[in-house]
XYZ file of C-alpha atoms in Angstrom:
557
model
C 23.250 3.747 25.564
C 26.288 2.144 23.947
C 28.749 0.306 26.144
C 31.525 1.111 23.666
C 32.047 2.876 20.386
C 31.147 0.202 17.806
C 33.917 -0.376 15.239
C 31.521 -1.853 12.638
C 27.818 -1.722 11.935
C 27.514 -5.393 12.923
C 28.967 -4.586 16.337
C 26.344 -1.860 16.606
C 23.631 -4.395 15.752
C 24.933 -6.663 18.530
C 24.599 -3.783 20.982
C 21.041 -3.127 19.806
C 20.303 -6.828 20.356
C 21.473 -6.577 23.964
C 19.499 -3.356 24.448
C 16.352 -4.975 23.036
C 16.650 -8.113 25.179
C 17.170 -6.021 28.309
C 14.124 -3.865 27.507
C 11.960 -6.960 26.979
C 13.106 -8.587 30.233
C 12.500 -5.411 32.233
C 9.039 -4.948 30.751
C 9.958 -1.535 29.352
C 8.702 -2.605 25.925
C 6.919 -5.595 24.424
C 7.706 -7.505 21.247
C 5.357 -7.161 18.311
C 3.253 -10.311 18.561
C 1.267 -12.067 15.877
C -1.700 -12.274 15.868
C -2.447 -10.109 18.927
C -1.016 -6.891 17.513
C -2.995 -7.231 14.304
C -6.380 -7.167 16.049
C -7.041 -3.681 14.663
C -7.155 -5.122 11.145
C -9.382 -7.975 12.288
C -11.892 -5.573 13.836
C -12.044 -3.556 10.610
C -12.699 -6.710 8.605
C -15.391 -7.894 11.017
C -17.200 -4.565 10.930
C -17.157 -4.376 7.140
C -18.539 -7.931 6.975
C -21.749 -6.847 8.716
C -24.227 -6.905 5.805
C -25.859 -3.657 4.725
C -29.209 -5.401 5.159
C -28.713 -4.885 8.902
C -28.399 -1.073 9.079
C -29.191 -0.763 12.798
C -26.415 -3.150 13.772
C -23.971 -1.357 11.471
C -25.010 2.016 12.873
C -24.556 1.050 16.524
C -21.318 -0.872 15.874
C -19.653 1.846 13.800
C -18.110 4.042 16.493
C -17.362 1.257 19.014
C -15.541 -0.618 16.236
C -13.385 2.393 15.424
C -12.771 3.040 19.130
C -11.421 -0.521 19.488
C -9.281 -0.098 16.362
C -7.864 3.142 17.757
C -7.233 1.531 21.155
C -5.294 -1.423 19.736
C -3.392 0.838 17.331
C -2.342 3.291 20.031
C -1.315 0.611 22.546
C 0.700 -1.208 19.889
C 2.489 2.020 18.950
C 3.199 2.827 22.603
C 4.463 -0.571 23.691
C 5.727 -2.693 20.796
C 9.258 -2.697 19.454
C 11.363 -4.970 17.263
C 15.003 -5.954 17.288
C 15.123 -5.095 13.589
C 15.123 -1.310 13.350
C 13.462 -1.222 9.938
C 10.741 -3.578 11.173
C 10.295 -1.281 14.152
C 9.687 1.604 11.760
C 7.073 -0.460 9.906
C 5.286 -1.283 13.185
C 4.542 2.368 13.862
C 3.860 3.407 10.293
C 1.539 0.521 9.412
C -0.293 0.617 12.742
C -0.999 4.340 12.307
C -1.983 3.668 8.706
C -4.446 1.006 9.853
C -6.188 3.532 12.088
C -6.266 6.206 9.356
C -7.485 3.744 6.727
C -10.203 2.498 9.080
C -11.398 6.065 9.628
C -11.465 6.590 5.870
C -13.571 3.489 5.212
C -16.036 3.554 8.099
C -16.166 7.134 9.444
C -15.483 9.563 6.604
C -17.062 7.196 4.087
C -19.425 4.267 4.423
C -17.554 1.870 2.175
C -20.216 -0.880 1.860
C -22.916 1.542 0.663
C -20.801 3.989 -1.346
C -18.114 1.978 -3.107
C -18.212 -0.508 -5.985
C -15.547 -2.488 -7.771
C -15.054 -3.932 -11.230
C -15.923 -7.604 -11.362
C -16.951 -10.118 -13.993
C -20.616 -10.989 -14.223
C -21.619 -14.447 -13.192
C -22.574 -17.021 -15.797
C -24.986 -19.802 -14.891
C -24.318 -23.320 -16.036
C -27.198 -25.774 -15.643
C -26.265 -29.437 -15.502
C -28.772 -32.266 -15.281
C -26.664 -34.693 -13.357
C -28.736 -37.815 -12.968
C -31.931 -39.638 -13.761
C -33.406 -42.204 -11.374
C -36.480 -44.340 -11.099
C -38.799 -43.419 -8.252
C -41.120 -45.848 -6.437
C -43.667 -44.178 -4.174
C -41.479 -41.098 -3.961
C -38.294 -42.997 -3.087
C -35.417 -43.429 -5.513
C -34.566 -46.979 -6.442
C -31.910 -48.378 -8.664
C -28.770 -46.744 -9.920
C -27.998 -43.738 -12.060
C -29.560 -44.160 -15.448
C -27.310 -41.787 -17.269
C -24.507 -39.341 -16.699
C -24.630 -35.696 -17.546
C -27.585 -35.306 -19.788
C -27.278 -31.745 -20.920
C -25.613 -28.443 -20.179
C -27.138 -25.070 -20.633
C -25.249 -21.796 -20.348
C -26.587 -18.305 -19.921
C -25.961 -15.023 -18.198
C -27.303 -14.606 -14.696
C -27.958 -11.073 -13.508
C -26.596 -9.833 -10.203
C -30.026 -9.714 -8.628
C -30.947 -13.243 -9.640
C -27.529 -14.795 -9.217
C -26.860 -17.286 -6.519
C -23.977 -15.503 -4.824
C -23.034 -18.729 -3.114
C -21.762 -19.950 -6.479
C -23.757 -23.152 -6.274
C -27.443 -24.029 -5.995
C -29.327 -27.241 -6.463
C -32.902 -27.983 -7.424
C -34.633 -31.304 -7.898
C -37.727 -32.340 -9.684
C -39.016 -35.535 -8.235
C -42.143 -37.466 -9.197
C -43.643 -39.799 -6.650
C -45.592 -41.908 -9.120
C -44.560 -45.545 -9.480
C -42.291 -46.164 -12.407
C -41.707 -42.498 -13.276
C -38.252 -41.080 -13.696
C -36.968 -37.892 -12.101
C -33.911 -35.695 -12.617
C -31.759 -33.454 -10.483
C -30.412 -30.236 -11.980
C -27.238 -28.662 -10.569
C -26.587 -24.933 -11.069
C -23.012 -23.688 -10.926
C -22.140 -20.019 -11.345
C -18.723 -18.653 -12.249
C -17.485 -15.154 -12.904
C -16.642 -15.576 -16.574
C -19.018 -13.025 -18.095
C -18.423 -9.397 -19.105
C -17.259 -6.754 -16.657
C -19.700 -4.867 -14.442
C -19.701 -2.787 -11.279
C -20.139 -4.984 -8.218
C -21.669 -3.338 -5.131
C -21.422 -4.826 -1.667
C -22.464 -8.523 -1.938
C -25.313 -9.602 0.313
C -26.198 -13.201 -0.502
C -22.822 -14.912 -0.314
C -20.474 -14.644 2.652
C -17.487 -15.700 0.532
C -18.225 -13.010 -2.060
C -18.609 -10.490 0.740
C -15.338 -11.565 2.336
C -13.557 -11.247 -1.013
C -15.042 -7.763 -1.525
C -14.047 -6.628 1.971
C -10.485 -7.990 1.828
C -10.038 -6.303 -1.549
C -11.063 -2.852 -0.329
C -9.028 -3.142 2.881
C -5.850 -4.001 0.945
C -6.379 -1.845 -2.162
C -5.038 1.550 -1.123
C -5.015 3.258 -4.544
C -8.503 2.151 -5.563
C -7.435 0.124 -8.580
C -10.583 -1.332 -10.101
C -12.840 0.667 -7.754
C -15.157 3.612 -8.329
C -12.967 5.724 -6.002
C -9.720 5.213 -7.952
C -7.290 8.020 -7.088
C -6.547 10.696 -9.663
C -3.373 10.215 -11.654
C -3.896 6.521 -12.387
C -4.679 5.457 -15.964
C -8.282 4.449 -16.604
C -9.068 0.790 -17.341
C -8.726 -0.285 -20.992
C -11.391 1.097 -23.292
C -12.831 -2.361 -23.964
C -13.371 -2.796 -20.217
C -14.973 0.645 -19.990
C -17.385 -0.238 -22.811
C -18.554 -3.348 -20.962
C -19.055 -1.305 -17.796
C -20.941 1.317 -19.800
C -23.535 -1.284 -20.795
C -24.698 -1.736 -17.194
C -24.100 1.771 -15.873
C -24.009 5.072 -17.704
C -20.433 6.122 -16.970
C -18.365 8.359 -19.269
C -15.895 6.689 -21.595
C -12.326 7.802 -22.225
C -11.779 9.524 -25.547
C -8.635 7.517 -26.223
C -7.402 4.143 -25.027
C -4.053 5.293 -23.674
C -1.605 3.185 -21.688
C -0.073 6.204 -19.965
C -1.614 8.803 -17.676
C -0.683 12.498 -18.078
C 1.682 12.202 -15.108
C 3.592 9.380 -16.815
C 2.216 6.381 -14.887
C 2.064 3.414 -17.274
C -0.723 0.833 -17.454
C 0.156 -2.554 -18.973
C -2.108 -4.074 -21.609
C -0.906 -7.671 -21.418
C 0.693 -10.023 -18.935
C 3.936 -10.474 -20.859
C 4.702 -6.759 -20.904
C 3.821 -6.394 -17.227
C 5.977 -9.299 -16.081
C 8.903 -8.294 -18.272
C 8.927 -4.787 -16.795
C 8.458 -5.902 -13.195
C 11.140 -8.584 -13.447
C 13.519 -5.942 -14.790
C 12.527 -3.584 -11.969
C 13.067 -6.283 -9.359
C 16.459 -7.402 -10.676
C 17.703 -3.833 -11.083
C 16.434 -2.894 -7.640
C 17.994 -5.960 -6.056
C 21.427 -5.140 -7.481
C 21.193 -1.439 -6.605
C 20.175 -2.292 -3.025
C 23.111 -4.700 -2.764
C 25.597 -2.089 -3.955
C 23.947 0.662 -1.934
C 24.063 -1.383 1.268
C 27.828 -1.898 0.904
C 28.433 1.793 0.177
C 26.243 2.982 3.053
C 27.802 0.667 5.622
C 31.211 2.191 4.947
C 29.881 5.560 6.149
C 29.070 5.650 9.911
C 26.460 8.354 9.198
C 24.157 5.620 7.889
C 24.644 3.664 11.117
C 23.195 6.664 12.958
C 26.576 7.911 14.284
C 26.413 11.533 13.176
C 29.673 12.737 14.711
C 31.959 10.291 12.954
C 34.150 11.707 10.140
C 33.145 10.867 6.557
C 34.685 7.736 5.017
C 38.139 8.009 3.518
C 37.058 6.581 0.141
C 35.154 9.774 -0.683
C 37.051 12.371 -2.719
C 38.646 15.063 -0.587
C 36.460 17.691 -2.250
C 33.333 16.015 -0.848
C 34.848 15.199 2.546
C 35.927 18.790 3.162
C 32.790 20.490 1.830
C 29.734 20.447 4.159
C 27.455 21.293 1.223
C 28.724 18.486 -0.997
C 28.828 15.987 1.886
C 25.220 16.731 2.833
C 24.158 16.554 -0.811
C 25.915 13.193 -1.245
C 24.184 11.687 1.792
C 20.787 13.101 0.813
C 21.157 11.689 -2.692
C 22.210 8.261 -1.396
C 19.271 8.245 1.055
C 16.855 9.172 -1.737
C 18.257 6.455 -3.986
C 17.951 3.858 -1.224
C 14.374 4.825 -0.344
C 13.175 5.020 -3.947
C 14.838 1.758 -4.960
C 13.560 -0.152 -1.921
C 9.973 0.980 -2.538
C 10.127 0.253 -6.267
C 11.488 -3.229 -5.600
C 8.806 -3.971 -3.002
C 6.043 -2.647 -5.269
C 7.197 -4.944 -8.073
C 6.486 -8.034 -5.944
C 2.708 -7.547 -6.006
C 2.191 -7.964 -9.753
C 4.876 -10.654 -9.973
C 3.183 -12.791 -7.329
C -0.508 -12.037 -7.900
C -0.659 -11.583 -11.672
C 2.302 -13.763 -12.603
C 2.231 -16.658 -10.155
C -1.396 -16.878 -9.016
C -3.154 -15.504 -12.089
C -6.707 -14.585 -13.128
C -7.984 -18.167 -12.913
C -7.819 -17.903 -9.136
C -7.935 -14.179 -8.427
C -10.111 -13.099 -11.343
C -10.036 -9.383 -12.089
C -7.519 -8.785 -9.261
C -4.842 -10.490 -11.395
C -5.538 -8.718 -14.697
C -2.388 -6.930 -15.967
C -4.167 -3.571 -16.315
C -4.803 -3.687 -12.555
C -1.088 -3.072 -11.887
C 0.008 0.312 -13.254
C 3.361 1.724 -12.194
C 3.713 3.268 -8.746
C 5.821 6.238 -9.842
C 5.163 8.815 -12.533
C 7.594 10.657 -14.768
C 10.339 12.780 -13.187
C 9.473 15.375 -15.818
C 6.650 16.446 -13.493
C 9.285 17.993 -11.217
C 10.526 20.204 -14.070
C 6.984 21.212 -15.030
C 5.337 21.626 -11.617
C 8.119 21.961 -9.085
C 7.587 20.682 -5.547
C 3.906 19.859 -6.146
C 4.989 17.797 -9.154
C 7.457 15.876 -6.996
C 4.893 14.874 -4.376
C 1.691 14.874 -6.408
C 2.776 13.332 -9.711
C 6.211 11.690 -9.524
C 6.391 10.131 -6.039
C 4.264 7.080 -5.249
C 0.629 7.801 -4.346
C -0.041 4.752 -2.151
C -1.608 6.741 0.697
C -3.174 9.528 -1.361
C -6.845 8.627 -0.918
C -6.677 8.446 2.880
C -4.600 11.647 3.032
C -7.105 13.546 0.880
C -10.428 12.347 2.303
C -10.428 14.242 5.653
C -9.905 17.623 3.959
C -12.395 16.728 1.216
C -14.994 16.010 3.902
C -14.180 19.241 5.774
C -14.349 21.371 2.605
C -17.772 19.940 1.760
C -19.030 20.601 5.287
C -17.689 24.173 5.207
C -19.193 24.808 1.783
C -15.905 26.020 0.289
C -15.070 26.008 -3.392
C -12.531 23.198 -3.694
C -10.633 25.229 -6.321
C -10.181 28.204 -3.973
C -6.739 28.890 -2.532
C -7.907 28.371 1.054
C -9.310 24.950 0.133
C -6.070 23.940 -1.589
C -4.080 25.138 1.429
C -6.259 23.072 3.767
C -5.824 20.014 1.543
C -2.045 20.417 1.572
C -1.745 21.030 5.316
C -3.980 18.077 6.225
C -2.393 15.654 3.744
C 1.181 16.383 4.754
C 0.308 16.506 8.454
C -1.151 12.994 8.144
C 1.917 11.835 6.222
C 4.107 13.312 8.926
C 2.039 11.548 11.579
C 2.468 8.171 9.865
C 6.213 8.524 9.431
C 6.548 10.046 12.905
C 4.857 6.972 14.389
C 7.337 4.846 12.463
C 10.172 6.832 13.984
C 8.651 6.517 17.470
C 8.520 2.701 17.398
C 12.170 2.267 16.468
C 14.487 0.954 19.157
C 17.205 3.657 18.987
C 16.534 7.232 20.119
C 14.872 9.310 17.379
C 12.956 12.595 17.010
C 9.491 11.728 15.634
C 8.044 15.262 15.793
C 11.127 17.359 15.030
C 12.221 14.870 12.385
C 9.749 13.080 10.056
C 6.656 15.048 11.056
C 8.327 18.418 10.584
C 9.848 17.295 7.273
C 6.542 16.266 5.724
C 4.573 19.186 7.116
C 7.198 21.598 5.752
C 6.531 20.279 2.244
C 3.055 21.855 2.329
C 4.665 25.185 3.199
C 7.132 24.823 0.330
C 4.380 24.046 -2.165
C 2.245 27.001 -1.056
C 5.244 29.342 -1.263
C 5.983 28.197 -4.811
C 2.316 28.434 -5.817
C 2.080 31.958 -4.383
C 5.239 33.050 -6.178
C 3.995 31.579 -9.442
C 0.631 33.349 -9.110
C 2.335 36.656 -8.349
C 4.555 36.378 -11.430
C 1.581 35.389 -13.552
C -0.499 38.348 -12.326
C 2.399 40.689 -13.092
C 2.584 39.327 -16.633
C 6.130 38.083 -16.111
C 5.619 34.322 -16.081
C 4.322 34.134 -19.637
C 7.419 35.887 -20.994
C 9.882 33.461 -19.370
C 10.978 30.654 -21.740
C 9.751 27.194 -20.803
C 13.269 25.784 -20.334
C 14.133 28.511 -17.846
C 10.892 27.891 -15.914
C 11.677 24.181 -15.789
C 15.223 24.857 -14.577
C 13.859 27.213 -11.899
C 11.441 24.511 -10.714
C 14.259 21.968 -10.527
C 16.527 24.332 -8.589
C 13.746 25.377 -6.176
C 12.869 21.754 -5.371
C 16.407 20.703 -4.644
C 17.268 23.782 -2.599
C 14.154 23.107 -0.537
C 15.177 19.481 -0.004
C 18.739 20.492 0.840
C 17.451 22.376 3.883
C 14.500 20.156 4.872
C 15.742 16.716 3.790
C 18.040 16.109 6.787
C 14.987 16.273 9.076
C 13.971 12.912 7.569
C 17.248 11.334 6.478
C 19.034 12.002 9.773
C 16.134 10.401 11.632
C 16.195 7.403 9.287
C 19.889 6.950 10.021
C 19.525 7.429 13.798
C 16.664 4.946 13.893
C 18.722 2.287 12.125
C 16.669 2.032 8.923
C 19.781 1.452 6.813
C 21.103 -1.279 9.136
C 18.425 -3.583 7.783
C 19.755 -6.206 5.384
C 17.698 -5.873 2.162
C 19.034 -8.878 0.213
C 19.591 -12.500 1.268
C 22.298 -13.167 -1.325
C 24.965 -10.559 -2.143
C 26.954 -10.652 -5.325
C 29.008 -7.632 -4.269
C 30.004 -9.037 -0.884
C 30.558 -12.473 -2.327
C 33.199 -10.939 -4.584
C 35.007 -9.580 -1.533
C 33.914 -5.938 -1.816
C 32.158 -5.813 1.547
C 33.491 -5.768 5.074
C 35.874 -8.414 6.366
C 34.024 -11.642 7.105
C 31.057 -10.886 4.829
C 30.240 -13.325 2.073
C 27.566 -14.475 -0.331
C 24.851 -15.162 2.252
C 23.625 -12.142 4.229
C 20.582 -13.119 6.259
C 20.953 -14.725 9.646
C 20.130 -14.438 13.323
C 16.649 -14.351 14.768
C 13.881 -13.335 12.411
C 10.783 -14.582 14.227
C 10.455 -16.654 17.376
C 7.831 -17.795 19.849
C 7.513 -15.443 22.809
C 6.034 -16.709 26.061
C 4.518 -14.037 28.285
C 3.212 -14.113 31.834
C -0.321 -14.749 30.549
C -1.567 -16.666 27.554
C -2.648 -13.541 25.668
C 0.879 -12.179 26.024
C 2.311 -15.112 24.084
C 2.657 -15.306 20.317
C 5.021 -15.096 17.378
C 7.453 -12.250 18.063
C 8.783 -10.358 15.057
C-alpha cells in the first residue's frame, strides 16, 4: 500500500524499502538468508555423493532426501522475500527449479547409474624420486640422487588411481643395499572418453556431481538436449574408440535450429565479448526508456509518456504492441548478457588447465537459435528452436516418463499434446513461483502460469490447423513465403493477446525497477532522470541479519 503516489521510480523504490522493512520487523516475511535457504541444493549434492557401491543406502535415502528438498524449497518460497524485486523473482523461480531439477536427477532418473560425461582419460606418470641406503631395514644417509627416471603411459579407468596420486616403495632390508621410492601421479591429459560415476576418488565424484547439478542443458553429457550441436568430430572419434556410439556425418559448427558451436577459444571469446558489450549498452538505454514510462514501474493506470508519438499514445493496439516489444527486448537482452558471462569467466578466465573439458570452447554453444525458426515453424519454432532451452530437459522428462509407462507412441498426437501441456505447465509453475516471491502484489496463477500454459494451447491449435490443411491438399499448394508470413502473423497475434499476462505481471512485480548496469554511459551524458549520473548501483545489496535464534541469522540478500 503506497502512502502517496510516487513521482519517480526511485521514490517508488523508497516506498518498497519501507514496506519490506516493516514486513521483516512484523515477522510477516523473512529475508532470503545464505546459507540457510540454499539447504535444498546441499541436500541434493549430499545424496548424489553417496557412492553407487552402496545401493541400499541410496535406495533408502532417495525419497527422504527429496522430501527434505521439497520441504526447504516450499518453506523458502512461502516465507522469503527480498527488497530487490528482481531478486525476489529469482528466489521463487530458482527455488522451484531446484525442486524440479532434483526430481529429474533422483526420482525420474537415477543420475549416478544412468548418466555419463565426456572427460579426458587419465595418464600415469611414474617418477622414481629417491634412492637411499638401507641398514637393517632402516634408511640411513641422504638422498643419493634426484629424479632418476620418468615413465609415461595411459592408465585405464578401471586401473586408474582416482585419487590422482599413489605411492609405492620398494625397500630392501639387507645391509648396504639401496632402495627406491616410486611416485605415481595421474592427470587427465589423455584422449576423450565417457566417464561414468566415479567411485574411487571423492574429489572426482564431487567434480562429477557438481557438474551435473549445474549443467542444465547436458553439454558434454550423454543426455544432451536435442537442438544442441554435437561435439567436434575429432572428439566424437576419440569417444568412439572406447564406446560404440554413432558418429556425425559432417563436422558442422551449427545445429539445424541455428545454434552455433565454437571451434576455438578466440572465436568464442570474440563473440561473447561482443554479446556482452552490446547487451550492456542496450540494457542501459532500455532502462532509461522504461523508467520514463510508469507502466514499467507497475503503475498501470498512469497515462503513457509524453515523448511517445501521438499515434502510439492514442492507439491502444500500438501502445500495447510498443510495451510488449520493449518487454521482449529487455528480457531477451538481459538473458543473452547473463549467458555470455559463463564462457567468458570459465573458458576465458579460468581455462582448461584448471577446469579441463568444462572450459573447452565447444562446450559453450549459443543459447538462442535462429529467428528463422519462427517463420518456418510458427509458435513451436519460437519456443522449441529460437528461445533459450535452459530448462528443456527437466520440462520434458516427466512427460517422457509418463509416456513410457503408458506405452504410448511418442510420435502420436496425444503424446505430443501431453508433452506440451506438461512442459508449459512446469514453466508456468516456475515463473509463477517467481511472481509469488516478489514483494509487490502480483498474480502468479492468472499471470505467468496462465501465459505459459496458454502457449501449449496455441501450439496445438496451429499444429491442428496445419494438419487439416495438409490433409485437404491445400498446404502443399501455398507458396513457402506465404506460409512463413502466416506463421509470423499467427505468432505475433497470439502474443498480442497472451503476452500481457506475463509482461503486466513483470511490471507489477517490479522486475524492471532492478538496476542492470553499475556504470551508465547514457545517464552520465545527462539523458536520464534529474540527479542520475555515471554510477548507478548503491544502497543495501547484502547485509548480516540477526534473528531471534542462531539458525535465523545469516547473510540477507
